[in-house]
Tab-separated table of C-alpha atoms in Angstrom:
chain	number	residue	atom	x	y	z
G	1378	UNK	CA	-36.936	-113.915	7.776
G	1379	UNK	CA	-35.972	-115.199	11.019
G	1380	UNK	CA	-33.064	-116.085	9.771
G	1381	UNK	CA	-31.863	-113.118	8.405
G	1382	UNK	CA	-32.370	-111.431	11.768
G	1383	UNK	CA	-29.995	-114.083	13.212
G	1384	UNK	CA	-27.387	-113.176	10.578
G	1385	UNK	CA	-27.829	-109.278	10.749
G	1386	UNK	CA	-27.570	-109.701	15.182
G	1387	UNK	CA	-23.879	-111.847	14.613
G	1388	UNK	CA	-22.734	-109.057	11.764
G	1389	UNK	CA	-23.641	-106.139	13.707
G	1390	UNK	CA	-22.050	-107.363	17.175
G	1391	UNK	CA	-18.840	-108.319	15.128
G	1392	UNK	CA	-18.763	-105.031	13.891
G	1393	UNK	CA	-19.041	-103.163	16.930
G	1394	UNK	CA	-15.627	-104.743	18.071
G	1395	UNK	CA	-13.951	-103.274	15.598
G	1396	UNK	CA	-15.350	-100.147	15.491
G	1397	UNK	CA	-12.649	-97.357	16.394
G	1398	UNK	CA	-14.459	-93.746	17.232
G	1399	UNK	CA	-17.283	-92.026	17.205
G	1400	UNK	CA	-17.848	-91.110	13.610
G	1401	UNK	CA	-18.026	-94.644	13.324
G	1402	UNK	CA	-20.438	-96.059	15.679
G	1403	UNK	CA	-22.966	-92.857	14.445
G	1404	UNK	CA	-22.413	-94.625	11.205
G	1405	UNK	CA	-22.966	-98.125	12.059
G	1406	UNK	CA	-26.286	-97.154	14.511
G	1407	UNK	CA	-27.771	-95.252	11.044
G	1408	UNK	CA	-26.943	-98.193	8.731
G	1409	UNK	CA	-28.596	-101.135	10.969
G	1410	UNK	CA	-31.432	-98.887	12.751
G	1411	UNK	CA	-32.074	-95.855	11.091
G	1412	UNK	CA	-35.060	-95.330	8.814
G	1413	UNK	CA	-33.698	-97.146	5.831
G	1414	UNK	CA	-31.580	-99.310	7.687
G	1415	UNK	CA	-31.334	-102.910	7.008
G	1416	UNK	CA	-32.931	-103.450	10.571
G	1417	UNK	CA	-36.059	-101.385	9.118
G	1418	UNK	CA	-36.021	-103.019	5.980
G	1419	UNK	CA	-36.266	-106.153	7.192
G	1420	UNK	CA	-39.397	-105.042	10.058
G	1421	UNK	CA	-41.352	-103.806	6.564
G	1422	UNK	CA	-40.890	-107.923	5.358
G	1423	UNK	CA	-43.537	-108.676	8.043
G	1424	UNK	CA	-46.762	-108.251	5.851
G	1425	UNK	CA	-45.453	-111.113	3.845
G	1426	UNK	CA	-45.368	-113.588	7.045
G	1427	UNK	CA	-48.335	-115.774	7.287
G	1428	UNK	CA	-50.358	-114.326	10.416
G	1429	UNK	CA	-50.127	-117.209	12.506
G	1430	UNK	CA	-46.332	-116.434	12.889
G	1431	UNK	CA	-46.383	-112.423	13.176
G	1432	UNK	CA	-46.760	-112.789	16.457
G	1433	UNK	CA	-43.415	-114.571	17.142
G	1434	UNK	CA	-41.832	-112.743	14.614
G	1435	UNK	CA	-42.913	-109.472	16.396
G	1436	UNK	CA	-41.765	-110.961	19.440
G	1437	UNK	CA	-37.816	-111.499	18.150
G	1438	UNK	CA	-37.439	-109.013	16.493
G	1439	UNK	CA	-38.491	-106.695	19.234
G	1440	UNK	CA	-35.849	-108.393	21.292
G	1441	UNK	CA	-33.399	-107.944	18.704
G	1442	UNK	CA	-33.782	-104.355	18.892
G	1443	UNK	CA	-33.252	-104.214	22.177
G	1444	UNK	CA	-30.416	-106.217	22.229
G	1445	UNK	CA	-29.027	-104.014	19.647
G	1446	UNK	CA	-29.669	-100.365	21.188
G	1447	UNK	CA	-28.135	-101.729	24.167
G	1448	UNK	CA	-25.032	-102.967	22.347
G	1449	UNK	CA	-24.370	-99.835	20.986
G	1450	UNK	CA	-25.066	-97.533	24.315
G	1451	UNK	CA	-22.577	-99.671	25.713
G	1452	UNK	CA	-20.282	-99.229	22.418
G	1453	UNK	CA	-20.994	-95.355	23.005
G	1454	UNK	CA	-20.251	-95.152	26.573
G	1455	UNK	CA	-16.752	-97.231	26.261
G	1456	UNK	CA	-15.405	-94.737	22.977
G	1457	UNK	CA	-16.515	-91.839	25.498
G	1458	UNK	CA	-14.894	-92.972	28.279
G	1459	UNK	CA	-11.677	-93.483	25.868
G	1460	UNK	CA	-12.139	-90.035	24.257
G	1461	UNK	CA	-11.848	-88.631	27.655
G	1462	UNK	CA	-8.355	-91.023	29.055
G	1463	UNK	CA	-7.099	-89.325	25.931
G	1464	UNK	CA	-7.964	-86.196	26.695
G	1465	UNK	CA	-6.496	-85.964	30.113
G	1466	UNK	CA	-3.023	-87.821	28.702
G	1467	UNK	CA	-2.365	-85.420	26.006
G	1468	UNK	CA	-3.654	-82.152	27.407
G	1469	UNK	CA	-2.026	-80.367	30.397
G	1470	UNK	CA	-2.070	-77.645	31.918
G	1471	UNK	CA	0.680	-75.292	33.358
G	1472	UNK	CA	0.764	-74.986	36.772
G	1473	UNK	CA	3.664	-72.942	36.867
G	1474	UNK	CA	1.697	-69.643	34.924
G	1475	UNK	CA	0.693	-66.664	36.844
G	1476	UNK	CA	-2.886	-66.229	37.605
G	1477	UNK	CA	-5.087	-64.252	36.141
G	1478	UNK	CA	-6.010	-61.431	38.801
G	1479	UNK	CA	-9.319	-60.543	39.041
G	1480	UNK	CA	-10.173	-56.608	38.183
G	1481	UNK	CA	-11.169	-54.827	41.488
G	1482	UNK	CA	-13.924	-52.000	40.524
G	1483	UNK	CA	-14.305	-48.699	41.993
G	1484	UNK	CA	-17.347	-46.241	42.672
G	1485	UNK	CA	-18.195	-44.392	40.061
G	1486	UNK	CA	-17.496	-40.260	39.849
G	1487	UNK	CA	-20.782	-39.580	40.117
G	1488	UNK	CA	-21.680	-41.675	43.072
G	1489	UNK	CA	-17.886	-40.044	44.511
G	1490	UNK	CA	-19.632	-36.046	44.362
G	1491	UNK	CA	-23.551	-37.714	45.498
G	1492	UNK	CA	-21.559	-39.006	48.723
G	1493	UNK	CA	-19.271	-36.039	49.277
G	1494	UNK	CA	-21.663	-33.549	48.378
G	1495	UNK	CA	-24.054	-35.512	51.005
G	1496	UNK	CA	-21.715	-35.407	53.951
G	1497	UNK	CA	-20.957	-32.189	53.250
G	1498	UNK	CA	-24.568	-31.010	53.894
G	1499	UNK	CA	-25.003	-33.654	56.636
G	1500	UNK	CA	-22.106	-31.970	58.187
G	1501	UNK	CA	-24.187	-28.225	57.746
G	1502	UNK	CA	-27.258	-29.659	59.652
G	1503	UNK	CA	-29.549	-30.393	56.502
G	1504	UNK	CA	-32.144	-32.907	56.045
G	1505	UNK	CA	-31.621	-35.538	52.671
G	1506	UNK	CA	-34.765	-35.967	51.514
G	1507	UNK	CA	-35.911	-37.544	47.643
G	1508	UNK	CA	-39.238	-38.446	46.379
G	1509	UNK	CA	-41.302	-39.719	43.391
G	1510	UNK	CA	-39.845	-39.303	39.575
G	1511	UNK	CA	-43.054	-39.670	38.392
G	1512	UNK	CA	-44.213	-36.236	40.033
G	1513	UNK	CA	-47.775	-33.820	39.620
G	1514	UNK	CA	-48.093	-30.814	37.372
G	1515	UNK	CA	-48.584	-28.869	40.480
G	1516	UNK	CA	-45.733	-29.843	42.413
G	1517	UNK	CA	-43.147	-30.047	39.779
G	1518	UNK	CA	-44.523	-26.313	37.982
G	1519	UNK	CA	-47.518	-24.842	39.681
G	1520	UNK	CA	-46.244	-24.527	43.415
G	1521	UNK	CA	-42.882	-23.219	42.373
G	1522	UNK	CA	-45.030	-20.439	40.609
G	1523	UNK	CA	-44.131	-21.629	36.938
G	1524	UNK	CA	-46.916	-20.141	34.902
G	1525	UNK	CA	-48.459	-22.497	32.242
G	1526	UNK	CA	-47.199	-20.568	29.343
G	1527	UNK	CA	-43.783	-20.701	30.767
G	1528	UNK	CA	-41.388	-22.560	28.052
G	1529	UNK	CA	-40.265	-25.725	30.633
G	1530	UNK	CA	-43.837	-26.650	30.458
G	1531	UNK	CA	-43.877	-27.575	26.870
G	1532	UNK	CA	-43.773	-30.617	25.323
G	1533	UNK	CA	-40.257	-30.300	23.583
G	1534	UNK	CA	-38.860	-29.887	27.199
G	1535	UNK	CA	-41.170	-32.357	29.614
G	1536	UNK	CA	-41.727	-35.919	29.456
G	1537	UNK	CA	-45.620	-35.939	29.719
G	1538	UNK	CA	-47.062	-39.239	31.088
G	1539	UNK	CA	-50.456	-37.100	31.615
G	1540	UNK	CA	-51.786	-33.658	31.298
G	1541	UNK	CA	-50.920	-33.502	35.410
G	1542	UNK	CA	-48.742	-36.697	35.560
G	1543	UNK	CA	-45.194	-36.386	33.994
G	1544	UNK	CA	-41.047	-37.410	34.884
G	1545	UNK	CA	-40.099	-34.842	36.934
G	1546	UNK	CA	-37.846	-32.107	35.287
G	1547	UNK	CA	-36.662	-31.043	38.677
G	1548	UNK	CA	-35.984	-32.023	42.254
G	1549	UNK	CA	-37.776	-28.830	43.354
G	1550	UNK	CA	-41.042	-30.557	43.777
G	1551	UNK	CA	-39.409	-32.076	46.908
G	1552	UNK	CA	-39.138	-28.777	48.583
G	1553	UNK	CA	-42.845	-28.466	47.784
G	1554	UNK	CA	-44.050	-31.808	49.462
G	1555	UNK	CA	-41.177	-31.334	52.487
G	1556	UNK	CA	-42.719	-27.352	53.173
G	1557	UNK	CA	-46.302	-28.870	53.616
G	1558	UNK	CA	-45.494	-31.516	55.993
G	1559	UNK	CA	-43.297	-29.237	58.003
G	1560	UNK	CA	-43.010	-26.419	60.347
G	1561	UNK	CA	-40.370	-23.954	59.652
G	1562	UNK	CA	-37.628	-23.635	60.711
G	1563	UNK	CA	-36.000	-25.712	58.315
G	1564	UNK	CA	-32.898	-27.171	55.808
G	1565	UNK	CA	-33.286	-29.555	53.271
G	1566	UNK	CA	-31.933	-31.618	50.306
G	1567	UNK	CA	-33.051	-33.475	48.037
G	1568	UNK	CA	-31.079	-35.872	45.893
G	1569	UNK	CA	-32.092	-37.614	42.739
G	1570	UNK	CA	-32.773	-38.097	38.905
G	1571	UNK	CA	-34.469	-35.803	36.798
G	1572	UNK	CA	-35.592	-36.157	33.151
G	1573	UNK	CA	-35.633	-33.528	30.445
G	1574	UNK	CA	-35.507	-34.186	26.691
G	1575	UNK	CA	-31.880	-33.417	25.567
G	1576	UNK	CA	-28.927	-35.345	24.442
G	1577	UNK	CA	-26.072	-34.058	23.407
G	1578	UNK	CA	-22.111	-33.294	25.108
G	1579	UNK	CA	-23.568	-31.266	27.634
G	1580	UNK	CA	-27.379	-32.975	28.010
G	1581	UNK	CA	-28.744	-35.885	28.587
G	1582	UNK	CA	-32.168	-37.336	29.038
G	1583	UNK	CA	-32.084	-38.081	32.814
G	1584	UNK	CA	-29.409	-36.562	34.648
G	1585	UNK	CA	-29.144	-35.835	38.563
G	1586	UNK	CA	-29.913	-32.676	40.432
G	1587	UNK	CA	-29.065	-31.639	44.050
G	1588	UNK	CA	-32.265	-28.641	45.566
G	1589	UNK	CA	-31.497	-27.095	48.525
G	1590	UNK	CA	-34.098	-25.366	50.994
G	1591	UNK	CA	-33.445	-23.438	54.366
G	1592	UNK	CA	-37.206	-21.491	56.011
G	1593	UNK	CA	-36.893	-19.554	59.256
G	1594	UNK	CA	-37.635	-16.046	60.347
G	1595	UNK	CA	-34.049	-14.504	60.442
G	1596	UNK	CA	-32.593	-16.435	57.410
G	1597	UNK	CA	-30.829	-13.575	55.025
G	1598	UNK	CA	-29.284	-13.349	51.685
G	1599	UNK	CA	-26.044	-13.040	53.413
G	1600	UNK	CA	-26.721	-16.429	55.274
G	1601	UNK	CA	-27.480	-17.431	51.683
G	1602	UNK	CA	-23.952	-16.619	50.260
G	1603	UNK	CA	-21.826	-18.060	53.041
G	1604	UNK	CA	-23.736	-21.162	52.934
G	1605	UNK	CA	-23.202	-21.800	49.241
G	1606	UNK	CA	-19.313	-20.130	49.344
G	1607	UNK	CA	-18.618	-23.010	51.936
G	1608	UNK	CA	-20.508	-25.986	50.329
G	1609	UNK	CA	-18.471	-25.234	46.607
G	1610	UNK	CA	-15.033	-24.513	48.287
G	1611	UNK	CA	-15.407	-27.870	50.853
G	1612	UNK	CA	-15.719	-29.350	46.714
G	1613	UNK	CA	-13.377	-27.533	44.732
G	1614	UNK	CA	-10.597	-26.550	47.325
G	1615	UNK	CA	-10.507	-23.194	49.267
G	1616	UNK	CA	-8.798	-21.374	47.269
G	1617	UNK	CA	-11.227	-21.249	44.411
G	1618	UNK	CA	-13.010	-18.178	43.774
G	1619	UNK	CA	-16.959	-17.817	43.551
G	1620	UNK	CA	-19.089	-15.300	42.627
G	1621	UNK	CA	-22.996	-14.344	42.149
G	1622	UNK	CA	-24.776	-12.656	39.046
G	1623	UNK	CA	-28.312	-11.347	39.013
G	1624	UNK	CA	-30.256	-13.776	37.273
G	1625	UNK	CA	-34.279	-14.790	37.212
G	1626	UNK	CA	-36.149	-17.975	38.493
G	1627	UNK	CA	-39.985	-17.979	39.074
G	1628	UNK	CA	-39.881	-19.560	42.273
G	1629	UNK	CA	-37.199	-17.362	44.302
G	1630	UNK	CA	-37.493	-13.410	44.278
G	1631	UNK	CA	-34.322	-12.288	44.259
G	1632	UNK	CA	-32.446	-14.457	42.092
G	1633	UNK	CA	-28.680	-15.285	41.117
G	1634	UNK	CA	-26.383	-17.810	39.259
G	1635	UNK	CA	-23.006	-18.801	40.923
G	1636	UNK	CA	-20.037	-19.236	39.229
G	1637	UNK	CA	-16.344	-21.097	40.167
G	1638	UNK	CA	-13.469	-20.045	39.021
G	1639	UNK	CA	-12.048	-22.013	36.178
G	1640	UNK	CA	-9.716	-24.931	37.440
G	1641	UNK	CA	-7.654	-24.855	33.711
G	1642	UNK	CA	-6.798	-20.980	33.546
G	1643	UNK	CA	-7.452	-20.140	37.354
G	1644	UNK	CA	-9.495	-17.019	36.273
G	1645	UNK	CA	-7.075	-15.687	33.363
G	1646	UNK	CA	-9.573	-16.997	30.635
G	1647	UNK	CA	-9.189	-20.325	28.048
G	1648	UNK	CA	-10.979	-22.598	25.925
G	1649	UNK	CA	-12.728	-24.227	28.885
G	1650	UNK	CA	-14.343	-21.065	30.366
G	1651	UNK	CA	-14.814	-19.259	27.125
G	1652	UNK	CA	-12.191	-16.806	28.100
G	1653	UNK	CA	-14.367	-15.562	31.262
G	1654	UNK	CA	-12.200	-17.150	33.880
G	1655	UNK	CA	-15.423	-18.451	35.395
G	1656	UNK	CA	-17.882	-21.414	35.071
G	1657	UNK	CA	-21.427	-21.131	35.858
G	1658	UNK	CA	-22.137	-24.173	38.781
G	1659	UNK	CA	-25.594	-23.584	40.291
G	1660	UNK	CA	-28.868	-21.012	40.396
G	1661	UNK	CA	-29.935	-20.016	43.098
G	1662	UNK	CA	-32.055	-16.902	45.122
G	1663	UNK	CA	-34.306	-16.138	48.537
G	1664	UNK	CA	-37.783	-18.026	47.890
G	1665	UNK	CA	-40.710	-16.389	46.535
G	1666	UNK	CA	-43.182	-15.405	48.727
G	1667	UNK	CA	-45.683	-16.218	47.144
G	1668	UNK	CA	-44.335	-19.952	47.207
G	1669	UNK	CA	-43.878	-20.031	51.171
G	1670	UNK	CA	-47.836	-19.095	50.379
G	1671	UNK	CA	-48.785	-21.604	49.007
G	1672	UNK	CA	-47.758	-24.305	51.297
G	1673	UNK	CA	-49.100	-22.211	54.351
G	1674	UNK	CA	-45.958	-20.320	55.203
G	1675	UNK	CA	-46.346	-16.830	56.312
G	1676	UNK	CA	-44.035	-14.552	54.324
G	1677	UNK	CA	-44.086	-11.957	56.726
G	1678	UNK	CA	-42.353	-13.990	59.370
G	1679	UNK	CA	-40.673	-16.336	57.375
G	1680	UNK	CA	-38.046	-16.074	54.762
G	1681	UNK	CA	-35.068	-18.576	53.429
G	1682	UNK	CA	-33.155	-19.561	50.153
G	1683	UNK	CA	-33.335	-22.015	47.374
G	1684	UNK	CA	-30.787	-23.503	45.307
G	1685	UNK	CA	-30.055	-26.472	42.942
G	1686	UNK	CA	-27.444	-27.658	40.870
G	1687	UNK	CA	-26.518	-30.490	38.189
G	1688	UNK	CA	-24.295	-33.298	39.879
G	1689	UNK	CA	-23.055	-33.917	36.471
G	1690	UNK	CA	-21.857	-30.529	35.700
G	1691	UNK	CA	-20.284	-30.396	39.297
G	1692	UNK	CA	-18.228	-33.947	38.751
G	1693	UNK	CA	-17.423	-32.815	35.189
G	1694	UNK	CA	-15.436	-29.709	36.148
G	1695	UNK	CA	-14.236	-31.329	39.684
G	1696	UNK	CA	-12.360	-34.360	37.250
G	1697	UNK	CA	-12.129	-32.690	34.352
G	1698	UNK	CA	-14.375	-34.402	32.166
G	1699	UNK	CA	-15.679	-32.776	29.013
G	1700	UNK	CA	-18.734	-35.043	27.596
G	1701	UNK	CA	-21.379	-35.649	29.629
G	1702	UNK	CA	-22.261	-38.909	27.906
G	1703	UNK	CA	-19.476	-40.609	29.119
G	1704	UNK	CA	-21.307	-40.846	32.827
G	1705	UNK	CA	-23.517	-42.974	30.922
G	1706	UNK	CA	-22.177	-45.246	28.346
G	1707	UNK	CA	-20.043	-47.841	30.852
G	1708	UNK	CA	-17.088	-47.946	28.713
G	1709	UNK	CA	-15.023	-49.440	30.818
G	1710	UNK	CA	-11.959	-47.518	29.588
G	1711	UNK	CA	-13.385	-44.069	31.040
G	1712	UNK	CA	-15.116	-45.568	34.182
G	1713	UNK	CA	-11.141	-46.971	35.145
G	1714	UNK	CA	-10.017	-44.016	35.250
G	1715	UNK	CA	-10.832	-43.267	38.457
């Protein structure tokens, strides 16, 4: 037995010489060591051995193994080490090629109207405020005097987390929490997502909303208008139009839409504006009294105006942009664009 150990050590080490690549040597180590190598076979020969010489017999062939592993880590590491020589002789690499230039990235149109849109109101001497997403039934509805049977307080159009607890559908709330903290007078904004559930090319499930908020006792309507008239021109250029239609909101008393003269037809009607020659940008109206009430605000000596307005409908018609769902998706295509 000992003997054929001697025979299979000389074999194997002459055949490592010769050995050529990889393939090979895998070969080789599964042949002599493997579980039905010859190296095996030969261990299972032991419970024929008279036990007075298993021990010694243990003892060489445990050597042998060792001897062997080793001789064929060391076969492994030489056919890598040639592998690799090769390698770097046969492959090369072009100096002489351009490089590849890496893409410089831009902010995206959105975050472009969020910043002007903020130093434009910075500029006009109002505070930027934001606040929770997750917002109170009686911030985000029952201070701004929405009724409960009012349709924005269903389920179809609110993301309820709780009966009182839900994703705010509004920034308004923020005027609620900034009018109880503070003493009029006052101008605010507030800045931030909203959620409402909608998706289509003109909805999406979170989208961003600008409110705006200015309390004091001789705040008018007509401060109202100018205020607005100078915050969408300083956006679409001075010589666009604007103009207000009666319209209703719960929380401001009286109430009015604004609209921008279409960019495409410049008033004389198209496919864009529905052939109105205007686009509706923002609602808007003098608070309701009875939500300057509410937060402790006496109507009688103090009045202002409310307004808000849907950053993504602003950026869509100030670039021209006709799917809302693009702001969204990161296709890289769109996004280079600007």
């Amino acid at each position: 037995m000992l003997e054929k150990l001697s025979r299979l050590k000389e074999e194997v080490l002459e055949t490592l010489n010769n050995v050529g690549n990889l393939e090979e040597l895998n070969d080789l180590k599964v042949k002599i060591l493997g579980k039905k190598g010859e190296f095996t076979t030969i261990m299972k020969g032991m419970a024929d051995i008279a036990a007075e010489k298993r021990a010694e017999f243990g003892k060489v062939t445990n050597e042998l193994k060792t001897v062997l592993q080793d001789k064929f880590d060391e076969k492994l590491n030489t056919l890598k080490e040639k592998a690799k020589q090769e390698r770097l002789k046969n492959e090369t690499i072009d100096i002489t090629l351009p490089g590849r230039k890496a893409d410089e990235g831009s902010l995206h149109p959105l975050t472009k109207t969020v910043a002007e849109i903020k130093e434009i109101v910075s500029d006009m001497g109002f505070d930027i405020v934001d606040g929770p997403e997750i917002e109170y039934t009686k911030y985000n509805f029952d201070a701004l005097n929405i009724p409960e049977t009012h349709p924005s307080r269903e389920l179809s159009d609110t993301f309820y987390i709780q009966n009182d607890v839900l994703l705010r559908t509004q920034t308004s709330g923020m005027q609620i929490r900034y009018m109880l903290d503070r003493k009029p007078p006052f101008r605010m904004v507030s800045i931030g997502k909203v959620y409402r559930p909608d998706y289509d090319v003109s909805h999406t499930p979170m989208f961003h909303q600008m409110e705006g908020l200015m309390i004091g006792e001789d705040v008018s309507f007509s401060n109202f208008k100018a205020i607005l008239e100078n915050i969408v021109k300083k956006i679409f250029g001075k010589e666009r139009n604007v103009r207000f239609r009666p319209h209703f909101f719960p929380f401001t008393e009286p109430s009015a839409e604004m609209d921008v003269e279409c960019g495409v037809c410049r008033g004389a009607g198209c496919r864009v504006c529905k052939g109105t020659g205007w686009l509706e940008i923002l609602g808007s109206g003098m608070v309701n009294p009875k939500v300057l009430q509410g937060v402790g605000i006496d109507p009688q000596k103090y009045q202002g105006f409310a307004f808000g307005l849907g950053l993504e409908r602003i950026t869509m018609l100030k670039y021209g942009i006709d799917d809302l769902r693009a702001f969204f998706e990161n296709d890289v295509r769109f996004l280079d664009q600007f």
